[in-house]
Tab-separated table of C-alpha atoms in Angstrom:
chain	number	residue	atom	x	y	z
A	1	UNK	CA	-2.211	9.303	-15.964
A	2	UNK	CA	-5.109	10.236	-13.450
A	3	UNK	CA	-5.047	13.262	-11.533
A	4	UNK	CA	-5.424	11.690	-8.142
A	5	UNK	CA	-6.379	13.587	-4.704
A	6	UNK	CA	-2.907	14.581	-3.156
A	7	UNK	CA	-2.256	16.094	-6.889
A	8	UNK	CA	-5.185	18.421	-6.310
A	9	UNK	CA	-4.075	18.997	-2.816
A	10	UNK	CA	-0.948	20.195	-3.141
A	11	UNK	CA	-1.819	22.537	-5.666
A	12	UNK	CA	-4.159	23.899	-3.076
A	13	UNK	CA	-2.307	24.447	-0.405
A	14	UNK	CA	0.418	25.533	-2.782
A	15	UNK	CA	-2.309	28.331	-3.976
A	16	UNK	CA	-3.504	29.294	-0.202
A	17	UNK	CA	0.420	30.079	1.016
A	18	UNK	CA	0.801	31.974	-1.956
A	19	UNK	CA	-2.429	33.906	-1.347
A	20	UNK	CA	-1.664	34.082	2.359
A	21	UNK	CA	2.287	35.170	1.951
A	22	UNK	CA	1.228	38.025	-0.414
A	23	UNK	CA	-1.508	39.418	1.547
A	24	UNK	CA	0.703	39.470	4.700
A	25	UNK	CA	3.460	40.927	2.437
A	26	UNK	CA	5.824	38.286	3.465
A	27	UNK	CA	9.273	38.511	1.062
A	28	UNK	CA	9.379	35.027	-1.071
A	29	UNK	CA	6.479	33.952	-1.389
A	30	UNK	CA	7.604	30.532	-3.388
A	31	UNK	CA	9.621	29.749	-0.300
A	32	UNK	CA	5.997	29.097	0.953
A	33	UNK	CA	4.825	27.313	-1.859
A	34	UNK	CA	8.103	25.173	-1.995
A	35	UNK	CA	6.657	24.156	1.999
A	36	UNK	CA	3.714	23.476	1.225
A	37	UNK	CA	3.992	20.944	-1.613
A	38	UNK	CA	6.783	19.315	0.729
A	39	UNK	CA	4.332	19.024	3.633
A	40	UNK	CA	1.282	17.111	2.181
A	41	UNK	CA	0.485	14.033	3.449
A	42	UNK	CA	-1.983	11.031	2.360
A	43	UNK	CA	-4.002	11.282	4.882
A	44	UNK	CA	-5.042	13.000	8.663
A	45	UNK	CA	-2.689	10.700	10.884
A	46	UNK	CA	0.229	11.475	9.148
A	47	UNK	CA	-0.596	15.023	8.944
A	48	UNK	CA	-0.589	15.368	12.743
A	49	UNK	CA	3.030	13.052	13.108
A	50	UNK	CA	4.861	15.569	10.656
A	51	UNK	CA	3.480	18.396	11.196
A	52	UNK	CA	5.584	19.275	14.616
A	53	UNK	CA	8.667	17.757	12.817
A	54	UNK	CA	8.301	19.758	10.140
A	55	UNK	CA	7.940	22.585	12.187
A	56	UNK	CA	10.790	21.743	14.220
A	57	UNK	CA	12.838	21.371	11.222
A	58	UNK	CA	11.943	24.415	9.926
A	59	UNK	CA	13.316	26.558	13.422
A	60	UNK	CA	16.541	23.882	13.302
A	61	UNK	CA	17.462	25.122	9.608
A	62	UNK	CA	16.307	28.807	10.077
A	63	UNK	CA	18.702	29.029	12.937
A	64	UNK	CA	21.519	27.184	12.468
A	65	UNK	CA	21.396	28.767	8.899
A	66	UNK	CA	21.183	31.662	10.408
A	67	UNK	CA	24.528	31.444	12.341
A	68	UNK	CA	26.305	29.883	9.788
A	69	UNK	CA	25.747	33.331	7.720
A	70	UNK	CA	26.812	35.323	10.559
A	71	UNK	CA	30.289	33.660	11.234
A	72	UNK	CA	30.879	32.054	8.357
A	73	UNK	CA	29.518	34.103	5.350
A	74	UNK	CA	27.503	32.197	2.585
A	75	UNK	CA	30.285	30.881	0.381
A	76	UNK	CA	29.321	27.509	-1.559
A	77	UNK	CA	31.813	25.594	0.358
A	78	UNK	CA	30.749	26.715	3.496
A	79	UNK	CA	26.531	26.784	2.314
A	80	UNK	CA	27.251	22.771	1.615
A	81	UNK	CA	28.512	21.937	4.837
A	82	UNK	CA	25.944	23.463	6.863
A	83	UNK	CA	23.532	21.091	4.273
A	84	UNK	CA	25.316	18.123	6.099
A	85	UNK	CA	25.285	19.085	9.105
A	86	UNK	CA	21.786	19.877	8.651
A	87	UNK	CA	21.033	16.479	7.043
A	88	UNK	CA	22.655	15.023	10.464
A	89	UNK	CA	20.716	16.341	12.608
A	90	UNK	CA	17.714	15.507	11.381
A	91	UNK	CA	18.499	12.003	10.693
A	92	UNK	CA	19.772	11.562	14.137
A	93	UNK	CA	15.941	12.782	14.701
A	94	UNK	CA	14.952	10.343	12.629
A	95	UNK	CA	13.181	12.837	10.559
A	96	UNK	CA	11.693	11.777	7.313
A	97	UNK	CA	13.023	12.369	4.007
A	98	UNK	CA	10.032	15.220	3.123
A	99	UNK	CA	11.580	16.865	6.532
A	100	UNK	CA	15.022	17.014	5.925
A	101	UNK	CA	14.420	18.809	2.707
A	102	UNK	CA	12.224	21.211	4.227
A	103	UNK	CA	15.197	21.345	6.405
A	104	UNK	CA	18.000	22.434	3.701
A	105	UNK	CA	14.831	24.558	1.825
A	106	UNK	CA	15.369	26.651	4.950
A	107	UNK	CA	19.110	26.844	5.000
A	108	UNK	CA	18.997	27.717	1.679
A	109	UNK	CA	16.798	30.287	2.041
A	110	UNK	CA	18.193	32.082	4.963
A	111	UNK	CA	21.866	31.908	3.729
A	112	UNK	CA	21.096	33.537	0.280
A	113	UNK	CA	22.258	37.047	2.419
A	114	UNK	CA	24.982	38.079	4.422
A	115	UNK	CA	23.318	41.600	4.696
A	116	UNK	CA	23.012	43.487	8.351
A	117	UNK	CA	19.501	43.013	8.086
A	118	UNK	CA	19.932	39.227	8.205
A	119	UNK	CA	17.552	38.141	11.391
A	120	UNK	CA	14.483	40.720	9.705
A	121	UNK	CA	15.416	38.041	6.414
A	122	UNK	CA	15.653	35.082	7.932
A	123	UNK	CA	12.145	36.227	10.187
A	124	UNK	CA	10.632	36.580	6.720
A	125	UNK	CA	12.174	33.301	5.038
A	126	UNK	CA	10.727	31.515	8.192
A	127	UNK	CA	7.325	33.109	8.161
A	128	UNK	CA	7.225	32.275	4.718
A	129	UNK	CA	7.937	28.554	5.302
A	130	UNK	CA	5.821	28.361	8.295
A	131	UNK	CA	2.819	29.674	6.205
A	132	UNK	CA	3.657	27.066	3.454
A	133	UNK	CA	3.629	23.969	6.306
A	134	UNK	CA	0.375	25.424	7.919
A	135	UNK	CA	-1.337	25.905	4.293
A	136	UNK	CA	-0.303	22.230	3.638
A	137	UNK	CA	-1.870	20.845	7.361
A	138	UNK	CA	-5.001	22.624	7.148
A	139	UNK	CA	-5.698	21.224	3.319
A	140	UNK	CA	-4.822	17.912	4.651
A	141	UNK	CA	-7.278	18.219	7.604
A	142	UNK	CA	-10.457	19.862	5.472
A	143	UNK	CA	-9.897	18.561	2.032
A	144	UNK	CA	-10.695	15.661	0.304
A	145	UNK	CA	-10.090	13.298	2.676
A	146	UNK	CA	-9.038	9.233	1.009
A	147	UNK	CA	-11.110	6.833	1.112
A	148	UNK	CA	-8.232	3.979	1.690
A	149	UNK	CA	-10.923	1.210	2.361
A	150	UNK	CA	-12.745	1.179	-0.441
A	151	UNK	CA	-9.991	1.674	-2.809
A	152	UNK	CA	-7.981	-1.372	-0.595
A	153	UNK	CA	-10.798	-3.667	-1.057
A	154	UNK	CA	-11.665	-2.971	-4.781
A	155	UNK	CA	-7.575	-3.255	-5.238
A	156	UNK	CA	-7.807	-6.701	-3.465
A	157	UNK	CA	-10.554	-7.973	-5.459
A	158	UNK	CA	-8.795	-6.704	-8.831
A	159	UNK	CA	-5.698	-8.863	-7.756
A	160	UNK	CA	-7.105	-12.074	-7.015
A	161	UNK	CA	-9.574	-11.922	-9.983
A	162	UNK	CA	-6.237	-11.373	-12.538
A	163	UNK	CA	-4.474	-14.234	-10.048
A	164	UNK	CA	-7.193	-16.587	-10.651
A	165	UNK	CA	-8.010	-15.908	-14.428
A	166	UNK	CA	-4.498	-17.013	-14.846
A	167	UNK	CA	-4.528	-19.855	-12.461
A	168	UNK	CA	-7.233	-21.330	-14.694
A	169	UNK	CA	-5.439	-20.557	-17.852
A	170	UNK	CA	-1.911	-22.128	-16.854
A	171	UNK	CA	-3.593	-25.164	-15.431
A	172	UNK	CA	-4.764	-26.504	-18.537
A	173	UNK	CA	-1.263	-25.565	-20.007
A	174	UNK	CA	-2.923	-22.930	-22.402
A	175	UNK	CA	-0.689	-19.871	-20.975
A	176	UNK	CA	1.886	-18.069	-23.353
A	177	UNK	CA	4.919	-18.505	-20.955
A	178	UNK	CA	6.488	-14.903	-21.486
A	179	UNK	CA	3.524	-13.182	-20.852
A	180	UNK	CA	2.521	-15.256	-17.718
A	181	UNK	CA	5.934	-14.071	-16.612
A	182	UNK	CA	5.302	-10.265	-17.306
A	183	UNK	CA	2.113	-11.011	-15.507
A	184	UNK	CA	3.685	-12.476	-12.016
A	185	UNK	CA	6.102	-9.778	-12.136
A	186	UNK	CA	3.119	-6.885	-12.644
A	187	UNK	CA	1.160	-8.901	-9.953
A	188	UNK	CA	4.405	-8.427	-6.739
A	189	UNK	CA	4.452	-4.707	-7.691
A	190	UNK	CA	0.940	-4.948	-7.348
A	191	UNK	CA	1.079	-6.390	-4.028
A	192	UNK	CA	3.718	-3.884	-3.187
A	193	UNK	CA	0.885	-0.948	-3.720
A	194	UNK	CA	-1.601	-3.071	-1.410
A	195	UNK	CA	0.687	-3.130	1.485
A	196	UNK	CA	1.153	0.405	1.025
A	197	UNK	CA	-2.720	0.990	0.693
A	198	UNK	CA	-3.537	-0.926	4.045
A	199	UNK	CA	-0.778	0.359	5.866
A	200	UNK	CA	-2.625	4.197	5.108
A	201	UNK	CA	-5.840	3.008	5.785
A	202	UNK	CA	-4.490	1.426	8.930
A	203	UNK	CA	-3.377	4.883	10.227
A	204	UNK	CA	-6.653	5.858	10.075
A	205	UNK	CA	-8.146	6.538	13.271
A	206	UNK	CA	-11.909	6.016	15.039
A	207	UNK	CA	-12.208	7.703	18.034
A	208	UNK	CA	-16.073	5.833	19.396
A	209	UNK	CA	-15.319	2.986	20.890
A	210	UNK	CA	-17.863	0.799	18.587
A	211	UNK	CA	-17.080	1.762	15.295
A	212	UNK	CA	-13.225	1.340	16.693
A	213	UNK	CA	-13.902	-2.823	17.445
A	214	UNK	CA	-15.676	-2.561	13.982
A	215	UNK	CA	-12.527	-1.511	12.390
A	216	UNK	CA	-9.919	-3.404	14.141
A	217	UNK	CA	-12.083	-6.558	12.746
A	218	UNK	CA	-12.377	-5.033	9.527
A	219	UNK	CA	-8.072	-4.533	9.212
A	220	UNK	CA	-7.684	-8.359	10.208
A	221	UNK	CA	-9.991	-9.225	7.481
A	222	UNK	CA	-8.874	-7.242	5.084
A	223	UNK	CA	-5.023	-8.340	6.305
A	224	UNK	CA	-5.978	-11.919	6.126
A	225	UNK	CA	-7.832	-11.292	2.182
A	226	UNK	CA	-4.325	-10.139	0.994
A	227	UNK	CA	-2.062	-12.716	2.969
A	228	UNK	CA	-4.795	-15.391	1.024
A	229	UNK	CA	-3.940	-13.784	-2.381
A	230	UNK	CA	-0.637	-13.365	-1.965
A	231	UNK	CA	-0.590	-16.954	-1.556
A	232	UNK	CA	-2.859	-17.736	-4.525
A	233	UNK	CA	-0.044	-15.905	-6.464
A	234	UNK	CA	2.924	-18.026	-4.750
A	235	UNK	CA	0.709	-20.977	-6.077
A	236	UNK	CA	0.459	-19.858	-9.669
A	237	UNK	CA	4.003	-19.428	-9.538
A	238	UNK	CA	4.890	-22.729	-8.334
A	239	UNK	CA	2.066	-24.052	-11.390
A	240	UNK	CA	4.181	-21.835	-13.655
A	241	UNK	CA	7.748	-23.524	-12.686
A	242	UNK	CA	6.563	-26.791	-12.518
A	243	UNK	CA	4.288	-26.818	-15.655
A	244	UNK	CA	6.454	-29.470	-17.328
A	245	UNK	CA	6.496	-32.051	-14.726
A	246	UNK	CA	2.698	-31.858	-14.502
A	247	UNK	CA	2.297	-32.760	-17.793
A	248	UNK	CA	4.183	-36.302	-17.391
A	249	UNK	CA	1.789	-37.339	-14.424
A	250	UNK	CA	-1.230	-39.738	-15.829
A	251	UNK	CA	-3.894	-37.741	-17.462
A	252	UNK	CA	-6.639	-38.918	-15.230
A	253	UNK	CA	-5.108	-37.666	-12.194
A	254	UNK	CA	-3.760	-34.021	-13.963
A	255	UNK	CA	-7.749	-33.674	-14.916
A	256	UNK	CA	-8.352	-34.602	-10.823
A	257	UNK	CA	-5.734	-31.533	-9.957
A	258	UNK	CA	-7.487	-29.182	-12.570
A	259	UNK	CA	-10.684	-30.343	-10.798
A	260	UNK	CA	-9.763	-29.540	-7.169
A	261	UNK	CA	-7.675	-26.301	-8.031
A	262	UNK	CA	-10.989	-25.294	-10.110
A	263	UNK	CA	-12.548	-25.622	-6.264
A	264	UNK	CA	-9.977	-24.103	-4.083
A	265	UNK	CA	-10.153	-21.212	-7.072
A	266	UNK	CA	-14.204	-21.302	-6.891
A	267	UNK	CA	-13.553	-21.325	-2.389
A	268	UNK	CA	-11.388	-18.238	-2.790
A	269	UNK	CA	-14.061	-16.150	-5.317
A	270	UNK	CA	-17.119	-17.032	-3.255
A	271	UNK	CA	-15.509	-15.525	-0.211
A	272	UNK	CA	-14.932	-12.437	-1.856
A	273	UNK	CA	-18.264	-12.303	-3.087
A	274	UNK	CA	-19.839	-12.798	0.502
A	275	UNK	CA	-17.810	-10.364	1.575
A	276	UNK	CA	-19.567	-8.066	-1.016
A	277	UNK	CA	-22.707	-9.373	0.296
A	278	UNK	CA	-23.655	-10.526	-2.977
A	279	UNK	CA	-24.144	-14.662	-2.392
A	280	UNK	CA	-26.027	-16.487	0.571
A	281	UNK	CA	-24.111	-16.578	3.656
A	282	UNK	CA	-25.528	-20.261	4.196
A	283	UNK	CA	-25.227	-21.827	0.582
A	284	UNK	CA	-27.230	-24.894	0.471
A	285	UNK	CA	-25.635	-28.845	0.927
A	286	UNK	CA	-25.226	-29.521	-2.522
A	287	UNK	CA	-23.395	-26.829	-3.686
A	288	UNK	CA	-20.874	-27.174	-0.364
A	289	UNK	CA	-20.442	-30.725	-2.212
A	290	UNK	CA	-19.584	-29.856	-5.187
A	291	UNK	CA	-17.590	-26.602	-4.413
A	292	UNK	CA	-15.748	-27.244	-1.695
A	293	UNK	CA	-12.116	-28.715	-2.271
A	294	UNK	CA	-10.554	-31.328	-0.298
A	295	UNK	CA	-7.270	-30.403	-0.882
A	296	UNK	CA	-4.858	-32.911	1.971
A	297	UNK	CA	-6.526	-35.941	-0.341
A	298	UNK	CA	-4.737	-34.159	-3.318
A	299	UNK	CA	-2.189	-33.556	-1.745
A	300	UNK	CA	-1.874	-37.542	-0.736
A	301	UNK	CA	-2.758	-38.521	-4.330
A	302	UNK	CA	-0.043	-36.347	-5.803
A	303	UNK	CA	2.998	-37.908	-3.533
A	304	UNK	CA	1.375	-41.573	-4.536
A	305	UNK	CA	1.676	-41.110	-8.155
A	306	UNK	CA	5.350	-41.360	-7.872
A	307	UNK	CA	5.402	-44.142	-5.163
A	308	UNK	CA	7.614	-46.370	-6.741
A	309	UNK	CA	10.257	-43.303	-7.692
A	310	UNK	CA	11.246	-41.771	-4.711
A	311	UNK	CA	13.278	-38.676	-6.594
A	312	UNK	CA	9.964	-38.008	-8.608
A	313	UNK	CA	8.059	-37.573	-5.847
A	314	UNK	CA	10.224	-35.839	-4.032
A	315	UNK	CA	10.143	-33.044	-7.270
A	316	UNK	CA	6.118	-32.519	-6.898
A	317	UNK	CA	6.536	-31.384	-3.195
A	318	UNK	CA	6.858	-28.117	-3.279
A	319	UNK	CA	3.981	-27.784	-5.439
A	320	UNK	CA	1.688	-30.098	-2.936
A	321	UNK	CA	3.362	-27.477	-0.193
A	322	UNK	CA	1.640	-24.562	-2.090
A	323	UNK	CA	-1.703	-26.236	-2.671
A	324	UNK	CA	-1.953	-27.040	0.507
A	325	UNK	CA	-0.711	-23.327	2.036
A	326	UNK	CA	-3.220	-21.654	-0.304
A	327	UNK	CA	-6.149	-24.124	1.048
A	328	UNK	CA	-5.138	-23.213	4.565
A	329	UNK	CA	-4.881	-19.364	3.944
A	330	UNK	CA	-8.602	-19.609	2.126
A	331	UNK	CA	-9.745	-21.850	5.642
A	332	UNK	CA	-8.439	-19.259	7.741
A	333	UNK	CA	-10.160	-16.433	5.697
A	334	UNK	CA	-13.730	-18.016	5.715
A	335	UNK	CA	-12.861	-17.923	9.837
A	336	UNK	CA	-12.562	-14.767	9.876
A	337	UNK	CA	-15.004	-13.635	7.241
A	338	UNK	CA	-17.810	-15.738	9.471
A	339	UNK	CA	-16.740	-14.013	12.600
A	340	UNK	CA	-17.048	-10.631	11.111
A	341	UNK	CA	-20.194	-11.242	9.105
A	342	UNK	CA	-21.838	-12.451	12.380
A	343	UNK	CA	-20.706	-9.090	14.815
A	344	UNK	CA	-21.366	-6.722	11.839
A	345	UNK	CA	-24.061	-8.389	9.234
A	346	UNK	CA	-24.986	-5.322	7.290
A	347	UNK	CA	-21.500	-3.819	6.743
A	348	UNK	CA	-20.172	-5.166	3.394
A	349	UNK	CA	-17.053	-4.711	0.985
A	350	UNK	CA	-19.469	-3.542	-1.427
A	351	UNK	CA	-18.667	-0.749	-4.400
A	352	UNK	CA	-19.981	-0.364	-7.605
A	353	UNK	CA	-17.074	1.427	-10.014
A	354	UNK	CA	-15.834	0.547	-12.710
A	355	UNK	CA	-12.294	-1.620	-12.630
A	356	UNK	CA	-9.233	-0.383	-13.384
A	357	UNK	CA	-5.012	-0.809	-13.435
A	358	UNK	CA	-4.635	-0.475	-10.014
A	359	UNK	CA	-0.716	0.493	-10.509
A	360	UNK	CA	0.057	4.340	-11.072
């Protein structure tokens, strides 16, 4: 398990409202600390969208907890409907789920008493929750702040490498079948945590106007490198269901589809790699020959094999459909890869740490 950034945040800002509710003398001080781990956020944008919710959600539980104790005593019965109504409210806000707890946290709070003295203790429960929010915003703002592109990109990378070592395994039918399964299975989860990754680093925001066009090429890129995977995994899938028919076609023509998916596969990593700035931008003739895949002729070949048996053919399709998806996705990608190595030459997807398991 790795202790990851918004671990050591929220312990901080759980730490600073503690510090911060004692010194002021503030009654509950865990009250605070209960806010504050409820309030972090993975990064700055989001920090500035909840923070005024969570705020307002505080002052809606605080007072209508507040009344509810006055009229209606705390009784369970009566503690538990105010949680619904609470949980109401806030969803007719369209609050998020971190919110509405931070929500009931303050009915809770307030409603413990019934005592005379119940606005001083709900003042204090609020302050105390308040402080907790606050603590929570400011660590976001100051302290260790995510670095969601370099992480996105390495992520990427780490995909399509396990994609393709298994694309080249399964083609020449030397893939255990259960584990190839576990493996497509690990890889959608996987996916799963990239579109969560980009969608943070997305948030992010550049406020000069340069860097700003910089970055709205880089997220297109970056969108179009995991559409292009995710399709290299559709196409290992479709290897995997159809590995059975492939091995009744002629030989000579499976070794011709081992042969241009070998390209396609060789296309996809030499993208990445000029991405990282690591290969010539301008490879010479030759190697364009000999690496690049002419996938629609494959494609051709494949429906002709079964030209006399029209329900044969017809089985191959999807498969040709795939091969010839992936091949567009990996055109479309060395588009936009040209265009954004031409506005911003210097700026690569470089990093230099050691790989991981990308899933938590």
């Amino acid at each position: 398990m790795k202790l990851g950034a918004r671990m050591l945040k929220t312990g901080l800002a759980v730490a600073i409202a503690l510090y911060i509710t004692n010194f002021i003398g503030l009654p509950s001080a865990t009250y605070a600390a209960i806010a504050a781990a409820f309030a972090i956020q993975p990064n700055i944008h989001r920090s500035f969208q909840t923070v005024l919710e969570q705020i307002y959600a505080n002052v809606i539980g605080v007072s209508i907890g507040t009344f509810a104790a006055f009229s209606l005593g705390n009784d369970p019965i009566v503690i538990g409907f105010i949680t619904i109504i609470i949980i109401l409210i806030c969803a007719y806000f369209k609050m998020s789920e971190d919110t509405i707890a931070l929500a009931i946290i303050a009915v809770l709070a307030v409603m413990e008493t019934t005592d005379t003295a119940l606005l001083q203790f709900a003042g204090g429960r609020f302050g105390s929750l308040m402080i907790g929010i606050l603590a929570a915003f400011i660590v976001n703002m100051i302290f260790l702040q995510p670095k969601y592109e370099i992480r996105l990109f390495k992520n990427i990378d780490q995909v399509t490498s396990d994609i393709i070592q298994w694309l080249r395994i399964s083609t020449r039918h030397l893939d255990d079948d259960p584990a190839l399964k576990g493996e497509i299975t690990r890889l959608r989860g996987d996916f799963r945590f990239l579109d969560q990754t980009y969608l943070l680093f997305s948030e992010e925001r550049v406020y000069l106007r340069k860097s700003r066009i910089q970055r709205m090429r880089k997220l297109v890129l970056l969108r179009q490198m995991i559409s292009t995977s995710r399709q290299s995994l559709e196409t290992l899938q479709a290897f995997h269901e159809y590995d059975y028919k492939i091995e009744t076609i002629p030989k000579e023509f499976q070794q011709v589809l081992v042969d241009e998916l070998d390209k396609i596969i060789y296309a996809h990593e030499r993208l990445l790699l000029s991405a990282m700035g690591r290969i010539r931008k301008q490879p010479t003739k030759s190697i364009e020959d000999i690496t690049d895949p002419n996938i629609p002729n494959l494609v051709e070949t494949l429906i002709q094999v079964y030209e006399e048996d029209d329900k044969e053919r017809m089985a191959l399709l999807p498969l040709a459909s795939r091969l010839m998806e992936y091949h567009r996705e990996i055109m479309h990608l060395q588009t936009l890869l040209n265009s954004y190595q031409h506005y911003h030459e210097y700026n690569n997807f470089d990093f230099k740490k050691k790989r991981r398991r990308i899933m938590p």
